[in-house]
Short mmCIF file of C-alpha atoms in Angstrom, two decimals:
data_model
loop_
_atom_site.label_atom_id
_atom_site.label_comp_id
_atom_site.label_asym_id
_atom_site.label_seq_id
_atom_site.Cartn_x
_atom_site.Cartn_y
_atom_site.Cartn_z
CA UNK A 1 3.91 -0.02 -21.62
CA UNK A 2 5.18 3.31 -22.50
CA UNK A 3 3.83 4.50 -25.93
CA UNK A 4 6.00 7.21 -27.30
CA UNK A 5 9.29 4.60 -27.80
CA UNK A 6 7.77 2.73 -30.49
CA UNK A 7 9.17 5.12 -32.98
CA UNK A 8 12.93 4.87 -31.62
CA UNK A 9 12.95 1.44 -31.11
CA UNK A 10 10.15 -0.98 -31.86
CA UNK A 11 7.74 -3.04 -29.18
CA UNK A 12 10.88 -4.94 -27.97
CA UNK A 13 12.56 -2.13 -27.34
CA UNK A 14 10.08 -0.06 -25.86
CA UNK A 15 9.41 -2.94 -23.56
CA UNK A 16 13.76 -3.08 -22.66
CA UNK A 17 13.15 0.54 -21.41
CA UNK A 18 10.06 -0.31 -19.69
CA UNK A 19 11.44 -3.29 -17.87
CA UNK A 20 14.57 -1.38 -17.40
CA UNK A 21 12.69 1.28 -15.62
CA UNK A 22 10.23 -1.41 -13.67
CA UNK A 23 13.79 -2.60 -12.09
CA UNK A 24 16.02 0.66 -11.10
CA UNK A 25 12.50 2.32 -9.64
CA UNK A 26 12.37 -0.99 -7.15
CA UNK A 27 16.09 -0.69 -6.77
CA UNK A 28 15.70 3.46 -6.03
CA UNK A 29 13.05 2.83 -3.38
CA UNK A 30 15.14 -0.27 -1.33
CA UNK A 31 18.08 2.14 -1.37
CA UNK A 32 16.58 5.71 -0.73
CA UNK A 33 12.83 5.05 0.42
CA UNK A 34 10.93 8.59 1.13
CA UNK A 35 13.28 11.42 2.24
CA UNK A 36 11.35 13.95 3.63
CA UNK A 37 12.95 16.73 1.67
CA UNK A 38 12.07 15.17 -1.37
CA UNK A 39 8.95 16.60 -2.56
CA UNK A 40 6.46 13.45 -3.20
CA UNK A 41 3.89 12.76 -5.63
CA UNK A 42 1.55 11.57 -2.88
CA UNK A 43 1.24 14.49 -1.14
CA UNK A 44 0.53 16.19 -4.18
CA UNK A 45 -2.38 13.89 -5.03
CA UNK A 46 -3.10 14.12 -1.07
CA UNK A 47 -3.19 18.23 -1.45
CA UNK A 48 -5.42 17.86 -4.43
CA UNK A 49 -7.92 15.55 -2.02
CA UNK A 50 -8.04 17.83 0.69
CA UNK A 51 -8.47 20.71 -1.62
CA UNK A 52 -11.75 19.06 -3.35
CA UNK A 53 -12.37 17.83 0.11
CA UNK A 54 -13.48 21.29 1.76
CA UNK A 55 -14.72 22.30 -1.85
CA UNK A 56 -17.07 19.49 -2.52
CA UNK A 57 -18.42 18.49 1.07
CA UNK A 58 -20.39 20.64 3.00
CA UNK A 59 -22.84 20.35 5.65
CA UNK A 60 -26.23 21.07 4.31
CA UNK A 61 -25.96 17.78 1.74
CA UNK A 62 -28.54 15.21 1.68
CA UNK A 63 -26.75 11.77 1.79
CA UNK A 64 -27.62 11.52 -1.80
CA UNK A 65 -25.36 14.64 -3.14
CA UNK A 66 -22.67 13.90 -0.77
CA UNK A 67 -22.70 10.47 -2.50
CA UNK A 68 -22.67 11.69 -6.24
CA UNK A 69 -20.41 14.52 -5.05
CA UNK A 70 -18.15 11.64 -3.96
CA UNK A 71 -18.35 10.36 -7.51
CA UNK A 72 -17.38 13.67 -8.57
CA UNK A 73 -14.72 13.50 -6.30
CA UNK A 74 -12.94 10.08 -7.67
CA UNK A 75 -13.17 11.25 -11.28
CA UNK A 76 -11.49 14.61 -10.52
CA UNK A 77 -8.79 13.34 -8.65
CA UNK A 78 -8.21 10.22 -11.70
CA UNK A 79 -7.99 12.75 -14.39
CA UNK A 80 -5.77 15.49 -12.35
CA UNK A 81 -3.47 12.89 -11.14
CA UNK A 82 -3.20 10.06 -14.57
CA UNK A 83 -3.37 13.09 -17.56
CA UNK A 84 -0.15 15.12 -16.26
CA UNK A 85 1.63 11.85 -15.50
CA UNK A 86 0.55 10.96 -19.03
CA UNK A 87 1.82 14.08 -20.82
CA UNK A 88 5.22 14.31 -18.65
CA UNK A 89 6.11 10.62 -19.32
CA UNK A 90 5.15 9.67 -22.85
CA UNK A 91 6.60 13.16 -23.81
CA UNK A 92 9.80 12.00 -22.48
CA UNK A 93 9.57 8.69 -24.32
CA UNK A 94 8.48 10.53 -27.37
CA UNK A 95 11.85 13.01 -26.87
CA UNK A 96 13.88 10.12 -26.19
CA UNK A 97 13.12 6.52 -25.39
CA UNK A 98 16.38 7.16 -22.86
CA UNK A 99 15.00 10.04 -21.11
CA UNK A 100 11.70 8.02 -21.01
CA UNK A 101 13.51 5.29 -19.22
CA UNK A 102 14.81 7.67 -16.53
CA UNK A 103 11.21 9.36 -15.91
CA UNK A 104 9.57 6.14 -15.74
CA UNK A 105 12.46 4.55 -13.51
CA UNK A 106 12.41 8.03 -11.03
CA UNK A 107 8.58 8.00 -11.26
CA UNK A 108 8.08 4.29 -10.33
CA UNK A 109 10.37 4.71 -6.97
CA UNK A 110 7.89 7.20 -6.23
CA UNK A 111 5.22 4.72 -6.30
CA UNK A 112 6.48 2.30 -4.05
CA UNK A 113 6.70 2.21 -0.18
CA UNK A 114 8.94 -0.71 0.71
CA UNK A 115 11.77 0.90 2.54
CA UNK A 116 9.23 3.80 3.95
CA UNK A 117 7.04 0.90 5.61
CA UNK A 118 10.04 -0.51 6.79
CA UNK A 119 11.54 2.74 7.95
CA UNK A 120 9.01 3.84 9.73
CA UNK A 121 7.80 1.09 11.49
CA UNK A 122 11.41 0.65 12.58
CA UNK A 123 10.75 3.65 14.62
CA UNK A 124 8.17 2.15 16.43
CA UNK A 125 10.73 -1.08 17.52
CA UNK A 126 13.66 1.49 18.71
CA UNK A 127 11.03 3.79 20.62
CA UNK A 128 9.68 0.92 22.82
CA UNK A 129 13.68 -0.19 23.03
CA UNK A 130 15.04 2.81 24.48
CA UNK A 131 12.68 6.03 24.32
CA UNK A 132 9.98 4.50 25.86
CA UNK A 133 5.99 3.58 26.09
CA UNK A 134 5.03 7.27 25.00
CA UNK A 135 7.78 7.83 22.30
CA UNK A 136 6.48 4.54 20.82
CA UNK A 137 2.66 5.63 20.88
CA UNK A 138 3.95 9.17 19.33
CA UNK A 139 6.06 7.01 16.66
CA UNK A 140 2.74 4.26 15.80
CA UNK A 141 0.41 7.01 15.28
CA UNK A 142 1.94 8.03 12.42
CA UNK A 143 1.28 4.84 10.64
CA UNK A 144 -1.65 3.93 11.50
CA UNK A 145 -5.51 4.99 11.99
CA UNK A 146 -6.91 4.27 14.99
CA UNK A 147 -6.27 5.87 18.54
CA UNK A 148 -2.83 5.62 19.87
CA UNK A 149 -3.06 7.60 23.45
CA UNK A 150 -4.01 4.42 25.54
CA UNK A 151 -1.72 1.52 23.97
CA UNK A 152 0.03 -1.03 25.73
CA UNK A 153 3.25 -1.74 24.64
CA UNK A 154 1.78 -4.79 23.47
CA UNK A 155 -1.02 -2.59 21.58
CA UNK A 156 1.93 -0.50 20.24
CA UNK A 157 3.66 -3.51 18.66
CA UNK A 158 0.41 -4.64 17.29
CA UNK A 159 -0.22 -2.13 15.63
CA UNK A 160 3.09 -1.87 14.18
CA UNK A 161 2.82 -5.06 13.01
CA UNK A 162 -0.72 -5.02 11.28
CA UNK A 163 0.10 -1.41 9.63
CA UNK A 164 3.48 -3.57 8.21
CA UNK A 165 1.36 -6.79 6.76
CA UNK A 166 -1.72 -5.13 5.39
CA UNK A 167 0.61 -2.32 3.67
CA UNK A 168 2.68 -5.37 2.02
CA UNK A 169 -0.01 -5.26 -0.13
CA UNK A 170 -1.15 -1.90 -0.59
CA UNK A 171 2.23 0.16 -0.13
CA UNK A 172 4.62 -2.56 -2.27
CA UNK A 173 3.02 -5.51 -3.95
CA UNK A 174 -0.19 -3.66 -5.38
CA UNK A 175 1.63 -0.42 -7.30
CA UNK A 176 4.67 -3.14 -7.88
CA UNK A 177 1.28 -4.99 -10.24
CA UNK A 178 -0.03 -2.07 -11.52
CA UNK A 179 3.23 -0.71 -12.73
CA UNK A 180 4.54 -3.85 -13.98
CA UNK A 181 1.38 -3.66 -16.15
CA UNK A 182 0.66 -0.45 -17.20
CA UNK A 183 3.93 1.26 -16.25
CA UNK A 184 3.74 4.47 -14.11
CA UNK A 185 0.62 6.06 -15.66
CA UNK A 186 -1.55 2.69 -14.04
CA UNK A 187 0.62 3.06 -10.88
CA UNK A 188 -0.01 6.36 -10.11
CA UNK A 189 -3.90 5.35 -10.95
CA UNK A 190 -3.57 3.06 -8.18
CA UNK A 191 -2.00 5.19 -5.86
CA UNK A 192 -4.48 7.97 -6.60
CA UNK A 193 -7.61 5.52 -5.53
CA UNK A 194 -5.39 4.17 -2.55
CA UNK A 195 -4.72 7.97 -1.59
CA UNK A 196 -8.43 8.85 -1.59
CA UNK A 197 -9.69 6.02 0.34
CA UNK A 198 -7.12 6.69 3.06
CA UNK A 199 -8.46 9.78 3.63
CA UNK A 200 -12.18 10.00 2.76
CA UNK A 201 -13.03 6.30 3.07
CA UNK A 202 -13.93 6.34 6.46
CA UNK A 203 -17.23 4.96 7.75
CA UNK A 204 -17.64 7.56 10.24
CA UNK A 205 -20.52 10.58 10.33
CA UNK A 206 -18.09 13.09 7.52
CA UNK A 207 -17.61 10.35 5.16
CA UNK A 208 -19.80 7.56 5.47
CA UNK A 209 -21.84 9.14 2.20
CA UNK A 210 -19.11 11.03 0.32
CA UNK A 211 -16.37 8.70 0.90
CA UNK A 212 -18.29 5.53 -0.20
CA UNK A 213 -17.15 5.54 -4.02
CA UNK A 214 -13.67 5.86 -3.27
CA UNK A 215 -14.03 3.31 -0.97
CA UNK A 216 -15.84 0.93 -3.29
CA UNK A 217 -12.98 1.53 -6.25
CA UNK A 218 -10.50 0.73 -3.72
CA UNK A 219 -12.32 -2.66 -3.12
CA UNK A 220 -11.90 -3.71 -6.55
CA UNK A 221 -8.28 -2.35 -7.27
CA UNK A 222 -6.83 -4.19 -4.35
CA UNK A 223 -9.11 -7.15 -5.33
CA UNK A 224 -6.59 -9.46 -7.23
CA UNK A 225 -3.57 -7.59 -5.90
CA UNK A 226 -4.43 -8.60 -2.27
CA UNK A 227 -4.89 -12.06 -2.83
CA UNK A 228 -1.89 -12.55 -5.22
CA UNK A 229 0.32 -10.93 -2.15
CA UNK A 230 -1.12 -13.30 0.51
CA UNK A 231 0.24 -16.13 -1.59
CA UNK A 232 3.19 -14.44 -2.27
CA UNK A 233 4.22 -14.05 1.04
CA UNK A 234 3.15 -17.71 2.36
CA UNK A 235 5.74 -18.79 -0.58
CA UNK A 236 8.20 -16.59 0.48
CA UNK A 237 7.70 -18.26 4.04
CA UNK A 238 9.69 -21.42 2.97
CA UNK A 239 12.77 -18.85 2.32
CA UNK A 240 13.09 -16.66 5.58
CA UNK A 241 14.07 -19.17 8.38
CA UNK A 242 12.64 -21.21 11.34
CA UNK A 243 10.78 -17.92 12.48
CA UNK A 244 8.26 -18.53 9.73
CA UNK A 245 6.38 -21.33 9.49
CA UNK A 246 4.48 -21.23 5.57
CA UNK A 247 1.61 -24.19 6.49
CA UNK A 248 0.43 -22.17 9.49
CA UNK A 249 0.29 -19.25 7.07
CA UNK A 250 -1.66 -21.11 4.69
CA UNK A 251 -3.85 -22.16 7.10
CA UNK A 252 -4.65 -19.16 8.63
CA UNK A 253 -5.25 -17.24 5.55
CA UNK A 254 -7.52 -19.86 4.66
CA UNK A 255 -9.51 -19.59 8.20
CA UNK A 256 -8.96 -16.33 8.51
CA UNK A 257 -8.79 -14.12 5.79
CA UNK A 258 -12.31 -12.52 5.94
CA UNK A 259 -12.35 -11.90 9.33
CA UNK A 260 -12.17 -8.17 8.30
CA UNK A 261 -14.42 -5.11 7.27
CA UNK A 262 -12.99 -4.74 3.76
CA UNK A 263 -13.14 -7.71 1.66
CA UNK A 264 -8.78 -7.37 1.28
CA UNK A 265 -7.30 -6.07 4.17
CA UNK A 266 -7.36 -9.19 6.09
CA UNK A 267 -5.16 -11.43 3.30
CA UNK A 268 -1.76 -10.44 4.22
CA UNK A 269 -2.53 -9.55 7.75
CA UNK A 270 -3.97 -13.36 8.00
CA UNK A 271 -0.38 -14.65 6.74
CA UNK A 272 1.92 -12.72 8.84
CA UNK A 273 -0.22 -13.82 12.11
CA UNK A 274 -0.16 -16.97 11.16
CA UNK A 275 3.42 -17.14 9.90
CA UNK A 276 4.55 -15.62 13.15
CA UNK A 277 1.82 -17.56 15.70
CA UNK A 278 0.66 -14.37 16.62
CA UNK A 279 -3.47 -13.14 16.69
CA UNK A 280 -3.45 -10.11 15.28
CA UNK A 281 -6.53 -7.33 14.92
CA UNK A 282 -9.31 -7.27 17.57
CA UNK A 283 -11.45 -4.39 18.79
CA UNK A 284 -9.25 -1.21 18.12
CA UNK A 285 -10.67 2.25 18.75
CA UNK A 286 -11.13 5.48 16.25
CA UNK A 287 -11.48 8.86 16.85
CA UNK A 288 -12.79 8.15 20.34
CA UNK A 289 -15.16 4.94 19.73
CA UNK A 290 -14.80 1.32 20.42
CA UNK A 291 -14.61 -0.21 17.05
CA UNK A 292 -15.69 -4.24 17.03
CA UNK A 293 -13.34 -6.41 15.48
CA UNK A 294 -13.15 -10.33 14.67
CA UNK A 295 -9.40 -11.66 15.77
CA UNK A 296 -7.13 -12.99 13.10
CA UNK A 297 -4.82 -15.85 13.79
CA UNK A 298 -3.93 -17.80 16.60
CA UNK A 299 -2.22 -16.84 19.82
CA UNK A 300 0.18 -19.45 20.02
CA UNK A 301 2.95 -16.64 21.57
CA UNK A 302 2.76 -13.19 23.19
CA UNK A 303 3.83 -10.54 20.68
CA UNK A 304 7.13 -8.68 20.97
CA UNK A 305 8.78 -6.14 19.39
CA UNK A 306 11.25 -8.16 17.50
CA UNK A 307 7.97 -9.07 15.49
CA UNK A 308 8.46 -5.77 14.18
CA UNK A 309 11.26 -7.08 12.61
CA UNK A 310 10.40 -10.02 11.33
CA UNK A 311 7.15 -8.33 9.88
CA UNK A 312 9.64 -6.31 7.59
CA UNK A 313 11.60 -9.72 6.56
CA UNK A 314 8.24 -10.57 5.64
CA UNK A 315 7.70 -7.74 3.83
CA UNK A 316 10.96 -7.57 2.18
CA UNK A 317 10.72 -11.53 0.87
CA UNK A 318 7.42 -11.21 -0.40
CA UNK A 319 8.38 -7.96 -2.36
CA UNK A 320 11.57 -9.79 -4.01
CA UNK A 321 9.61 -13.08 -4.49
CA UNK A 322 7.10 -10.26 -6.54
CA UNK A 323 10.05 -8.15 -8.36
CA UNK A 324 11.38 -11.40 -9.63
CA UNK A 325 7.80 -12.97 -10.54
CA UNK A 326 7.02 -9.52 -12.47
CA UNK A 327 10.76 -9.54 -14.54
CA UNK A 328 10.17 -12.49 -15.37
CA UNK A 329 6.66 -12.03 -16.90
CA UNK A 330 7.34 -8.81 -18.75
CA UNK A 331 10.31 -10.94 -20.07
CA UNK A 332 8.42 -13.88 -21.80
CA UNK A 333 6.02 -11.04 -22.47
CA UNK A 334 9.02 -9.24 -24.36
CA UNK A 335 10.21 -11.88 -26.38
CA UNK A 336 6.44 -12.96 -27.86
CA UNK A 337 6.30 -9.71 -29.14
#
């Protein structure tokens, strides 16, 4: 909750302007998403990485100082990213709890990714409808991490579909928790961690040592948040029509949903496959090498690319079914106080 208010208007009030803000930065990003002229905190925070990056890793480093330099690393990046969010925001509230409203409102669309996911995995369904296999490959790889040159359509769609489930956690639900809870300065925590561990996290010969706390902190922010969106989305299954079927999605995320490297990826990925009948992961290759992966879900169907589609309905449900949840919360929160 936003500190500087109390003065204006009391805990109630400063938790009216927080809850205020909570809802028109969910409303911002389902209307607007990420326009690419609009500059983004992200790729500040993702400058900031790459910066430290090239600074902090070089070659001659034992696997012990790329490690601690990796620690060094994660607590740079917190304190750069959460102390000017800090100052700008509770300044605001401090100046006026109004003006604190409309930082915190602007500042929490940034933190969400509903409409981007959407967005862009949308442009993965109209390339393989009318531009074609390559235009679709072209359009994937700039969602996801693995190699894109030798898809299938059916790889292509895949994809698509994985990038949309897992990031129902990490691009909506997750910061959606965070900022419910602690407002933007906790959100843009989150999305700090998130940030670094897409881009150092990788168990491959650069970042296997340096990348490994990042990683780690990732595991345990996206602990509860995971979870809480796999259930979230197998209730929102009773809600979105005959093309999703909520007891297969509980019992696939119950079969299914540590069939992955990282102890939270698999959780919403599990639901989707099995709300949809579709198996989903595999082996999937990285920066040239065969990665081996355990299947999730059963393949009761071929995938398609309307499953693109109905990925983002999934998406879209769970993330209202979470909005709501979250109002209502801060509410009964609101009027204990």
């Amino acid at each position: 909750m936003p500190a500087g208010a109390g003065k204006v208007c009391g805990r109630k009030g400063n938790m009216e302007y927080h809850i205020i803000g909570f809802v028109a930065g969910f409303i911002l990003d389902l209307l607007f998403g990420d326009p690419y002229w609009l500059p983004h905190p992200i790729r500040w925070i993702g400058n900031n990485i790459d910066r430290l990056d090239k600074k902090l890793l070089t070659e001659e480093l034992t696997g012990e100082q790329k490690r601690r330099r990796g620690k060094i690393l994660v607590a740079l990046i917190l304190t750069e990213t959460v102390i000017p969010v800090a100052v700008i925001l509770l300044g605001a509230y401090f100046i006026h709890p109004v003006l604190g409203c409309v930082i915190e409102s602007i500042m929490t669309y940034q933190m969400l990714a509903t409409k981007c996911l959407k967005v862009e995995s949308m442009k993965v369904y109209q390339a393989l409808q009318k531009e074609g296999l390559e235009a679709a490959r072209k359009a994937v790889s700039m969602i996801v991490g693995r190699d894109t040159q030798e898809l299938s359509a059916e790889g292509v769609t895949k994809a698509a579909v994985e990038t949309v489930a897992e990031n129902t956690s990490d691009g909506s639900i997750a910061p959606m928790l965070y900022l419910a809870m602690g407002g933007p300065i906790l959100g843009f925590l989150y999305k700090a961690v998130n940030t670094m561990d897409s881009m150092v996290g990788y168990k491959n010969d650069r970042y296997m040592d340096f990348g490994r706390a990042a990683a780690k902190l990732d595991d345990v922010v996206n602990y509860l948040p995971a979870r809480i969106s796999a259930r979230l989305m197998i209730f929102s299954c009773h809600f979105l029509g005959k093309a999703y079927d909520a007891k297969e999605a509980k019992r696939i995320y119950l079969r299914d949903r540590y069939n992955h490297a990282s102890p939270n990826s698999a959780h919403t990925e599990s639901v989707c496959a099995g709300a949809l009948g579709l198996q989903l992961a595999g082996d999937a290759s990285y920066f040239g090498k065969i990665v081996k992966k355990k299947t999730i879900g059963d393949k009761k169907r071929e995938i398609e690319p309307e499953d693109i589609k109905r990925a983002n309905r999934l998406l879209y449900g769970t993330a209202l079914l979470c909005e709501g949840a979250s109002i209502g919360v801060l509410i009964m929160v609101m009027l204990l106080v």
